Amino acid sequence: MTGLKAIYKKELRSYFFSPVAYVAIGIFLFIMGMIFAKFVEIYHSYKIANRYGAAQNITLDRLALFLYQNMAFILCFLTPLITMRLFAEEKRQHTFELLLTAPVKGFELVFGKFLAAFTLMGTMVALSFSYALFMIAWGNPDVRIIFSNYLGLLLSVGCYVALGTFFSSLTSNQMIAAVITFIALIFLWLLQTFAQGITVSFGPIDVGPTLVYISPLTHLNSFTEGVVQMKHLIYFVTFTGLLLFFTHRVVESNRWR
Amino acid sequence: MAGANLDNMIRGFQNRLARRHLPIYFERLERLMIEVRELTKYYGDRKAVDNISFSIQKGEILGFLGQNGAGKTTTMKILTCFMSASSGTVKVAGFDVFEEPYEIKKRIGYLPENPPLYGELLVSEYLSFVAELRQVPKAERKSKIDRVIERLNLGEVKNRLIGNLSKGYRQRVGLAQAIVHEPQVLVMDEPTIGLDPKQVSEARELIRSMRAERTVIYSTHILSEVAATCDRIIIIDRGKIVAQESLSGLGQTKTQRTEMVVQRVSDDLIAALKGISGVSGVQASENGRNRLVVESDSKEDLMAEISKTVVDKNAGLIRMSPVQLPLEDFYLSLISGSKGSRQ
């Protein structure tokens, strides 16, 4: 386990001693801040409309769904920025040779890197909790829904980071890693909407619903509504685990090439 | 048949168990630190290493000599378990690279061709990362890092970013990285490249100081370096070993030469010199007519005989000295044969 710890610490150090972490956190908080301001405005106008007898009765947590789905989407853009360097940079700097000739097991290497990137992304998500504090202070949201939202967000971030780690292990070019990760994430995200229209089926498999099931958005939606279900938890954990396993295979395969 | 197989399996298992539980016993027992047998490596269709075999004793310093692209780096990558061989067996410290790479990785230090450095870390941070990665126990980490910093004169750059260091310092940090955990086997790929002459001699001193306690294998294409530090050299050309000798035995296999300067050169003198038994040729050297080179195939020293002849002929002997066949000539003679076929 010393290997895992060493790699985890080194990765975190690299993130926080270079501008990467700060730029990513800054961009994230800036965009989220704008969305939150808009959110407050919308909520305010609803309340006024309500006071004058408008029919809609919108609650704060219902509206927060909109906030957190946006956040999950923005994290799709930021994940590649964070994960692109994980392995690509090691290959470019020739430090991959150091890692592969040190007594570190493949899974320690992959998991250490994954955990470091996840920690950074998690920090970002955690910082956005300040908006929730505003809501709790001035509104009356259902705190349980907010927590289930955060659980869903952290689980999706796990998926994103695992996907980014995987693509980073495939190339020595950071830009390529970032672009492929980004395209893959957007594709998975949009799958939920576009695949719904597909009615083709191969034997017992209905293509449409299967594709919808693959999209992380499908599973995140239940969390944003405040429903924590085992099947969705299992989806996220297996998605992340599978991609980390693939990464491990790719890293090990470097010996054979 | 099945019985024999089972027997083998059990023996292999016992062997592995014994290694795990009696490491010290086994390490003492095995004087052979590196053992390479019939190693071949293909990159696609290209044969980078072609059926080479060699072994290195504990405490030996071995120079690995060859042109660029001769297969030095590939061999080293296989030794350090970075890459796998296409065929053949490689054992380091008694462990097979294929079966127990983890055990080997614990025992080696490796300096690749490009030192593996993180530009965004401080030198001290980097070394402590490597020490942790190489499983140096926490209690010893600080003292070992301090020692290596002192040994390589890195004190003044200890707190600087690696990315801002000059080439020479980067190379030294790379060297520090390879020895910080005090490995049994040290593998270095062109360790003195990019160092200035003073640093080169310091690095050689460092390598020499490891004799006896560690096994060192390093590659270079600088011949004088090999002569200065190694116990033994292996010359490799286009994936094949073309010479494998201890350094002292190197020059002696070829002709001996004696160079002298005389005041008067005459045909008579040359004829007389050629008359000495064992002398195979006398050449007037190109630079200056009064310079002669006498070549002999004989194992005995002919200096006395030659000087007597020169004095007898009253040629006015000014200076006379044996010419050690330079390593360079030997090296070139080995690889030049194959030069024609190279495009």
XYZ file of C-alpha atoms in Angstrom:
600
model
C 0.000 0.000 0.000
C 2.990 2.335 0.331
C 3.056 2.583 -3.446
C -0.549 3.709 -3.586
C 0.056 6.288 -0.898
C 3.200 7.601 -2.555
C 1.479 7.996 -5.898
C -1.605 9.557 -4.382
C 0.456 12.130 -2.519
C 2.605 12.917 -5.527
C -0.403 13.392 -7.798
C -2.094 15.722 -5.347
C 1.128 17.683 -5.019
C 1.382 17.977 -8.790
C -2.185 19.220 -9.004
C -1.915 21.819 -6.306
C 1.605 23.013 -7.117
C 0.668 23.722 -10.688
C -2.120 26.028 -11.849
C -4.307 23.139 -13.044
C -6.294 22.672 -9.867
C -6.860 26.369 -9.290
C -7.868 27.076 -12.874
C -10.328 24.187 -12.888
C -11.820 25.112 -9.509
C -11.976 28.762 -10.519
C -13.789 28.053 -13.788
C -16.155 25.681 -12.060
C -17.088 28.046 -9.254
C -17.472 30.958 -11.669
C -19.891 29.106 -13.938
C -21.748 27.591 -11.036
C -21.978 31.024 -9.432
C -23.648 32.430 -12.539
C -26.050 29.528 -12.716
C -26.844 29.875 -9.033
C -27.550 33.597 -9.456
C -29.921 32.760 -12.296
C -31.447 30.056 -10.134
C -32.076 32.492 -7.300
C -33.660 34.905 -9.736
C -36.009 32.246 -11.130
C -36.932 31.086 -7.646
C -37.633 34.662 -6.641
C -39.902 35.311 -9.607
C -41.814 32.099 -8.862
C -42.336 33.212 -5.313
C -43.660 36.581 -6.404
C -45.951 34.907 -8.936
C -47.115 32.622 -6.147
C -47.892 35.501 -3.864
C -50.202 36.964 -6.507
C -52.069 33.702 -6.806
C -50.313 31.994 -9.742
C -51.188 28.340 -10.134
C -47.692 26.802 -10.037
C -46.474 25.797 -6.658
C -42.787 25.251 -7.063
C -40.653 24.140 -4.133
C -37.009 24.943 -3.664
C -35.811 21.347 -3.877
C -37.765 20.834 -7.062
C -35.928 23.746 -8.567
C -32.564 22.570 -7.164
C -32.826 19.630 -9.541
C -32.174 22.096 -12.330
C -29.108 23.418 -10.492
C -27.538 20.025 -9.883
C -28.148 18.629 -13.339
C -26.362 21.637 -14.743
C -23.526 21.006 -12.352
C -23.206 17.397 -13.474
C -23.073 18.601 -17.073
C -20.412 21.225 -16.379
C -18.309 18.605 -14.619
C -18.258 16.723 -17.948
C -16.290 19.637 -19.377
C -13.915 19.942 -16.458
C -13.065 16.284 -15.923
C -10.886 15.988 -19.054
C -8.854 18.982 -17.853
C -8.049 17.161 -14.664
C -7.605 13.617 -15.899
C -5.786 14.198 -19.185
C -2.356 14.390 -17.597
C -2.631 11.345 -15.334
C -0.865 8.873 -17.599
C -0.212 10.862 -20.772
C 2.132 13.189 -18.920
C 4.065 10.301 -17.371
C 4.695 8.899 -20.807
C 5.768 12.221 -22.234
C 8.140 12.980 -19.353
C 9.560 9.444 -19.434
C 8.597 9.015 -15.800
C 6.480 6.045 -16.749
C 9.696 4.021 -16.730
C 10.271 5.006 -13.126
C 6.771 3.931 -12.096
C 6.877 0.645 -13.991
C 10.288 -0.351 -12.691
C 9.454 0.519 -9.089
C 7.945 -2.097 -6.787
C 4.425 -0.799 -7.287
C 1.574 -3.051 -8.292
C -0.466 -2.075 -11.314
C -3.639 -1.532 -9.347
C -1.860 0.714 -6.841
C -0.683 2.879 -9.696
C -4.092 3.128 -11.335
C -6.042 3.500 -8.132
C -3.630 6.041 -6.645
C -3.993 8.232 -9.688
C -7.737 7.765 -9.830
C -8.097 8.674 -6.173
C -6.021 11.822 -6.550
C -8.072 13.096 -9.494
C -11.243 12.075 -7.694
C -10.153 13.966 -4.596
C -9.659 17.119 -6.618
C -13.002 16.778 -8.403
C -14.658 15.922 -5.111
C -13.191 19.046 -3.554
C -14.730 21.038 -6.361
C -18.129 19.478 -5.804
C -17.791 19.976 -2.059
C -17.033 23.673 -2.539
C -20.313 24.049 -4.406
C -22.037 23.010 -1.190
C -21.877 26.697 -0.258
C -24.874 27.197 -2.585
C -26.777 24.598 -0.636
C -25.920 26.486 2.534
C -27.477 29.614 1.014
C -30.595 27.652 0.207
C -30.799 26.241 3.697
C -30.229 29.655 5.250
C -32.793 31.573 3.206
C -35.140 28.930 1.935
C -36.672 25.772 3.189
C -35.418 22.925 1.016
C -35.594 19.256 1.866
C -32.044 18.639 3.093
C -32.319 14.934 2.359
C -32.850 15.689 -1.332
C -29.804 17.916 -1.345
C -27.693 15.172 0.181
C -28.930 12.585 -2.275
C -28.038 15.031 -5.044
C -24.519 15.300 -3.714
C -24.208 11.547 -3.431
C -25.291 11.237 -7.071
C -22.853 13.929 -8.126
C -19.913 12.295 -6.381
C -20.769 8.940 -7.928
C -20.979 10.462 -11.416
C -17.696 12.255 -10.869
C -16.208 8.849 -10.048
C -17.416 7.580 -13.443
C -16.114 10.612 -15.266
C -12.700 10.412 -13.640
C -12.419 6.680 -14.307
C -13.271 7.295 -17.958
C -10.722 10.111 -18.160
C -8.056 7.961 -16.488
C -8.701 5.228 -19.002
C -8.333 7.477 -22.048
C -5.251 9.088 -20.562
C -3.600 5.692 -20.300
C -4.091 5.099 -24.014
C -2.002 7.964 -25.314
C 1.054 10.058 -24.577
C -0.640 13.212 -25.838
C -2.636 15.137 -23.249
C -4.757 16.958 -25.791
C -5.883 13.742 -27.436
C -6.702 12.257 -24.049
C -8.732 15.333 -23.115
C -10.660 15.522 -26.378
C -11.547 11.832 -26.447
C -12.629 11.918 -22.814
C -14.757 14.955 -23.482
C -16.429 13.449 -26.551
C -17.062 10.179 -24.733
C -18.611 11.950 -21.740
C -20.885 14.134 -23.862
C -21.865 11.131 -25.926
C -22.768 9.110 -22.834
C -24.653 12.074 -21.474
C -26.691 12.662 -24.627
C -27.391 8.960 -25.012
C -30.115 9.286 -22.412
C -32.109 11.657 -24.618
C -31.336 10.427 -28.105
C -31.528 6.707 -27.486
C -35.082 6.946 -26.254
C -36.395 7.158 -29.816
C -34.630 3.966 -30.939
C -37.055 1.096 -31.343
C -34.730 -1.451 -32.981
C -34.215 -4.713 -31.188
C -31.850 -7.615 -31.661
C -33.581 -10.733 -30.451
C -34.439 -10.205 -26.806
C -32.363 -7.015 -26.537
C -34.097 -3.713 -27.082
C -31.403 -1.349 -28.263
C -33.092 1.874 -27.170
C -33.639 1.123 -23.471
C -30.245 -0.586 -23.235
C -28.479 2.528 -24.478
C -30.552 4.666 -22.177
C -29.492 2.415 -19.334
C -25.804 2.872 -20.193
C -26.021 6.654 -19.843
C -25.014 7.895 -16.378
C -27.681 10.592 -16.631
C -30.427 7.968 -16.381
C -29.097 6.914 -13.022
C -28.247 10.365 -11.822
C -31.843 11.468 -12.396
C -33.106 9.250 -9.639
C -30.613 10.779 -7.216
C -31.624 14.324 -8.162
C -35.172 13.426 -7.307
C -34.063 12.283 -3.893
C -34.389 8.552 -4.501
C -31.348 6.496 -3.577
C -31.725 3.049 -5.063
C -29.352 0.134 -4.831
C -29.450 -0.557 -8.578
C -28.198 2.907 -9.372
C -25.449 2.681 -6.774
C -24.396 -0.603 -8.323
C -24.410 0.948 -11.793
C -22.012 3.701 -10.754
C -19.689 1.448 -8.821
C -19.445 -1.137 -11.623
C -18.996 1.547 -14.283
C -16.091 3.042 -12.349
C -14.632 -0.329 -11.427
C -14.788 -1.644 -14.971
C -13.018 1.363 -16.444
C -10.319 1.219 -13.783
C -9.881 -2.443 -14.588
C -9.471 -1.592 -18.278
C -6.927 1.059 -17.360
C -5.039 -1.472 -15.317
C -4.953 -3.800 -18.318
C -3.664 -1.047 -20.574
C -0.941 -0.096 -18.102
C 0.156 -3.693 -17.727
C 0.136 -4.161 -21.472
C 2.899 -1.592 -21.803
C 5.331 -4.317 -20.903
C 4.388 -6.304 -23.961
C 4.711 -3.596 -26.539
C 4.808 -38.005 -17.013
C 2.173 -36.512 -14.797
C 4.206 -37.533 -11.778
C 7.298 -35.771 -13.063
C 5.289 -32.645 -13.785
C 3.836 -32.656 -10.320
C 7.289 -33.167 -8.916
C 8.549 -30.153 -10.824
C 5.660 -28.076 -9.641
C 6.292 -28.999 -6.038
C 9.978 -28.259 -6.377
C 9.247 -24.899 -7.937
C 6.845 -24.110 -5.143
C 9.335 -25.100 -2.467
C 11.958 -23.039 -4.142
C 9.743 -20.008 -4.145
C 8.740 -20.554 -0.523
C 12.342 -20.881 0.507
C 13.241 -17.692 -1.342
C 10.511 -15.819 0.354
C 11.403 -16.984 3.833
C 15.133 -17.322 3.655
C 16.098 -14.391 1.468
C 19.429 -13.712 3.111
C 20.514 -17.298 2.780
C 19.666 -17.313 -0.883
C 21.243 -14.007 -1.657
C 24.500 -15.183 -0.149
C 24.271 -18.431 -2.004
C 23.816 -16.860 -5.362
C 26.873 -15.040 -6.486
C 25.377 -14.592 -9.900
C 23.426 -11.360 -9.805
C 22.340 -11.119 -13.399
C 21.977 -14.034 -15.684
C 20.814 -13.571 -19.252
C 20.342 -16.590 -21.442
C 19.484 -16.554 -25.135
C 17.617 -13.318 -24.882
C 15.855 -12.124 -28.021
C 13.583 -9.147 -28.467
C 11.609 -8.190 -31.518
C 10.009 -4.831 -32.204
C 7.490 -5.862 -34.801
C 9.655 -7.529 -37.438
C 12.862 -5.872 -36.350
C 15.185 -7.840 -34.153
C 16.535 -5.438 -31.551
C 18.343 -7.995 -29.436
C 19.509 -11.183 -31.022
C 20.089 -14.223 -28.869
C 22.484 -12.755 -26.325
C 23.753 -14.453 -23.191
C 25.879 -13.084 -20.407
C 26.090 -13.057 -16.669
C 27.304 -10.687 -14.023
C 28.775 -11.579 -10.673
C 27.844 -9.852 -7.493
C 29.930 -6.750 -6.938
C 31.023 -6.466 -10.532
C 30.851 -3.350 -12.657
C 29.983 -4.102 -16.214
C 30.180 -1.696 -19.114
C 27.800 -2.161 -21.942
C 29.261 -0.734 -25.074
C 27.778 -0.225 -28.479
C 26.633 2.218 -31.076
C 23.291 3.902 -30.928
C 20.544 1.436 -31.706
C 22.722 -1.565 -30.965
C 20.291 -2.941 -28.411
C 21.786 -1.651 -25.152
C 18.715 0.187 -23.988
C 16.396 -2.651 -24.932
C 18.441 -5.132 -22.916
C 18.366 -2.816 -19.933
C 14.641 -2.323 -20.193
C 14.200 -6.063 -20.094
C 16.538 -6.424 -17.110
C 14.512 -3.880 -15.173
C 11.188 -5.567 -16.012
C 10.007 -2.532 -17.938
C 9.626 -4.622 -21.029
C 9.244 -8.286 -21.654
C 11.532 -10.426 -23.753
C 10.380 -12.170 -26.916
C 12.276 -15.273 -25.881
C 15.024 -16.381 -23.540
C 15.376 -16.197 -19.783
C 16.604 -13.365 -17.640
C 17.289 -13.690 -13.943
C 18.146 -10.843 -11.643
C 19.211 -11.612 -8.074
C 17.918 -15.119 -8.632
C 14.420 -14.071 -9.660
C 12.987 -14.544 -13.088
C 11.849 -11.311 -14.770
C 8.858 -13.090 -16.117
C 7.652 -14.804 -12.967
C 8.606 -12.527 -10.122
C 9.142 -9.026 -11.469
C 7.968 -7.529 -8.189
C 10.853 -9.084 -6.278
C 13.318 -7.781 -8.847
C 11.863 -4.304 -8.812
C 12.465 -4.160 -5.064
C 16.162 -4.809 -5.602
C 17.075 -2.632 -8.537
C 17.794 0.988 -9.204
C 17.340 2.207 -12.734
C 18.429 5.330 -14.518
C 16.854 5.363 -17.981
C 18.261 7.227 -20.952
C 16.066 10.221 -20.193
C 16.111 10.767 -16.454
C 12.544 10.278 -15.182
C 11.933 13.617 -13.522
C 8.844 15.576 -12.570
C 9.428 19.186 -13.523
C 6.811 20.467 -11.092
C 8.376 18.973 -7.951
C 11.258 20.201 -5.821
C 14.365 18.054 -5.821
C 13.851 17.057 -2.188
C 10.171 16.277 -2.761
C 11.020 14.205 -5.779
C 13.622 12.182 -3.912
C 11.283 11.535 -1.033
C 8.611 10.416 -3.494
C 11.037 7.985 -5.099
C 12.216 6.728 -1.711
C 8.634 6.043 -0.703
C 7.885 4.427 -4.034
C 10.949 2.229 -3.628
C 9.727 1.133 -0.207
C 12.400 2.711 1.933
C 11.030 2.449 5.493
C 9.799 5.753 6.816
C 12.362 5.902 9.611
C 15.299 5.644 7.220
C 13.908 7.807 4.459
C 15.256 11.131 5.627
C 18.770 9.930 6.359
C 19.015 8.136 3.030
C 17.833 11.167 1.110
C 20.287 13.388 2.963
C 23.060 10.966 2.208
C 22.345 10.832 -1.505
C 22.021 14.609 -1.674
C 25.414 14.932 -0.076
C 26.950 12.230 -2.214
C 25.875 13.890 -5.447
C 26.416 17.479 -4.313
C 22.785 18.388 -4.721
C 22.652 20.460 -1.534
C 22.354 23.820 -3.237
C 19.504 22.779 -5.533
C 17.630 20.777 -2.906
C 14.824 23.289 -2.743
C 14.570 24.180 -6.392
C 12.053 23.014 -8.947
C 13.426 20.231 -11.091
C 11.967 21.919 -14.155
C 14.342 24.866 -13.665
C 17.532 22.855 -13.312
C 20.316 22.662 -15.872
C 21.001 19.489 -17.809
C 23.901 18.478 -15.587
C 21.868 18.833 -12.402
C 18.935 16.980 -13.920
C 21.208 14.114 -14.804
C 22.535 14.075 -11.252
C 19.048 14.086 -9.781
C 18.353 11.144 -12.081
C 21.391 9.398 -10.667
C 20.276 10.197 -7.127
C 16.900 8.693 -7.899
C 18.537 5.439 -8.955
C 20.630 4.988 -5.813
C 18.547 6.584 -3.064
C 17.196 3.223 -1.882
C 20.634 1.603 -2.050
C 19.711 -1.176 -4.458
C 21.625 -4.397 -4.922
C 21.633 -4.025 -8.664
C 22.069 -0.724 -10.396
C 21.183 -0.373 -14.056
C 22.150 2.851 -15.767
C 21.671 3.904 -19.335
C 24.373 6.403 -20.312
C 24.666 7.950 -16.854
C 27.348 10.515 -17.685
C 25.672 12.116 -20.667
C 25.222 15.849 -20.262
C 27.684 16.184 -17.391
C 30.697 18.465 -17.547
C 34.175 16.898 -17.269
C 34.454 17.486 -13.545
C 31.054 15.980 -12.910
C 31.871 13.058 -15.191
C 34.888 12.187 -13.082
C 32.782 12.556 -9.930
C 30.134 10.270 -11.359
C 32.804 7.711 -12.232
C 34.158 7.962 -8.732
C 30.661 7.322 -7.436
C 30.199 4.277 -9.634
C 33.598 2.949 -8.636
C 32.771 3.424 -4.977
C 29.922 0.990 -5.380
C 32.196 -1.826 -6.388
C 31.942 -4.906 -4.204
C 28.763 -3.859 -2.408
C 26.571 -3.556 -5.500
C 26.324 -4.918 -8.959
C 26.409 -2.231 -11.575
C 25.614 -2.489 -15.232
C 25.802 0.583 -17.358
C 25.784 1.449 -20.993
C 27.798 4.054 -22.755
C 29.378 4.796 -26.055
C 32.275 6.629 -24.499
C 35.212 4.271 -24.419
C 37.470 6.051 -22.006
C 34.688 5.872 -19.479
C 34.591 2.119 -19.657
C 38.340 1.973 -19.272
C 38.133 4.172 -16.199
C 35.445 2.364 -14.265
C 34.529 -1.098 -15.428
C 35.758 -4.512 -14.448
C 34.475 -6.026 -17.611
C 32.911 -4.926 -20.824
C 30.436 -6.328 -23.247
C 30.450 -4.914 -26.726
C 27.189 -5.252 -28.524
C 26.567 -4.548 -32.162
C 23.246 -4.790 -33.947
C 21.737 -6.886 -31.207
C 24.598 -9.342 -30.945
C 27.422 -9.583 -28.455
C 30.675 -9.242 -30.370
C 33.078 -9.191 -27.460
C 32.885 -10.010 -23.808
C 36.080 -9.544 -21.876
C 37.649 -8.321 -18.729
C 39.260 -4.974 -19.265
C 42.840 -6.038 -18.550
C 42.672 -8.726 -21.178
C 41.466 -6.365 -23.821
C 44.516 -4.864 -25.465
C 46.671 -7.951 -25.353
C 44.948 -10.016 -27.940
C 46.256 -7.810 -30.721
C 49.660 -6.797 -32.045
C 52.114 -4.918 -29.870
C 53.526 -1.707 -31.186
C 56.589 0.282 -30.262
C 56.973 3.828 -31.333
C 60.352 5.550 -31.474
C 61.987 8.732 -32.619
C 65.459 8.596 -34.053
C 67.780 11.170 -35.549
C 68.689 9.348 -38.708
C 66.452 6.937 -40.559
C 68.132 4.655 -43.046
C 67.041 1.667 -45.102
C 69.737 -0.276 -43.375
C 68.149 0.428 -40.005
C 64.715 -0.601 -41.208
C 66.069 -3.786 -42.685
C 67.845 -4.581 -39.430
C 64.692 -3.988 -37.419
C 62.717 -6.230 -39.732
C 65.371 -8.865 -39.166
C 64.540 -9.216 -35.466
C 62.550 -12.382 -34.898
C 58.960 -11.613 -34.017
C 58.786 -8.262 -35.757
C 56.034 -8.282 -38.323
C 56.456 -4.842 -39.803
C 58.179 -1.489 -39.579
C 56.421 1.644 -40.646
C 57.681 5.143 -40.994
C 55.084 7.215 -39.252
C 53.211 9.772 -41.319
C 53.973 12.743 -39.137
C 57.701 13.279 -39.379
C 60.219 11.111 -41.182
C 62.196 10.319 -38.081
C 59.406 8.489 -36.394
C 59.163 4.740 -36.666
C 56.564 2.251 -35.545
C 57.626 -1.334 -35.045
C 54.898 -3.945 -34.922
C 55.307 -7.396 -33.486
C 53.132 -10.427 -33.052
C 55.301 -12.020 -30.442
C 54.006 -12.308 -26.890
C 57.418 -11.369 -25.479
C 58.583 -7.854 -24.990
C 60.941 -6.936 -27.813
C 61.831 -3.467 -26.546
C 65.343 -4.409 -25.395
C 66.154 -6.103 -28.667
C 64.859 -3.195 -30.707
C 66.759 -0.582 -28.736
C 69.964 -2.591 -29.046
C 69.547 -2.755 -32.832
C 68.922 0.961 -33.107
C 71.948 1.818 -30.997
C 74.118 -0.590 -32.976
C 73.127 1.106 -36.208
C 74.033 4.446 -34.651
C 70.704 5.962 -35.582
C 70.626 8.348 -32.622
C 67.760 7.109 -30.516
C 65.880 9.977 -28.909
C 62.722 8.416 -27.539
C 61.067 5.049 -27.467
C 57.800 3.936 -25.978
C 55.323 1.065 -26.222
C 51.980 1.902 -27.812
C 49.069 0.341 -26.004
C 46.573 -0.593 -28.601
C 43.844 1.894 -27.813
C 40.477 0.574 -26.853
C 39.046 2.598 -29.682
C 40.938 0.636 -32.294
C 39.851 -2.598 -30.728
C 36.285 -1.440 -30.609
C 36.279 -0.225 -34.173
C 37.906 -3.402 -35.399
C 35.005 -5.315 -33.876
C 32.199 -3.294 -35.279
C 33.690 -2.023 -38.527
C 33.296 -5.428 -40.116
C 29.581 -4.987 -40.032
C 29.673 -1.363 -41.087
C 29.583 -2.057 -44.809
C 26.256 -3.774 -44.644
C 24.724 -0.916 -42.682
C 23.192 1.735 -44.864
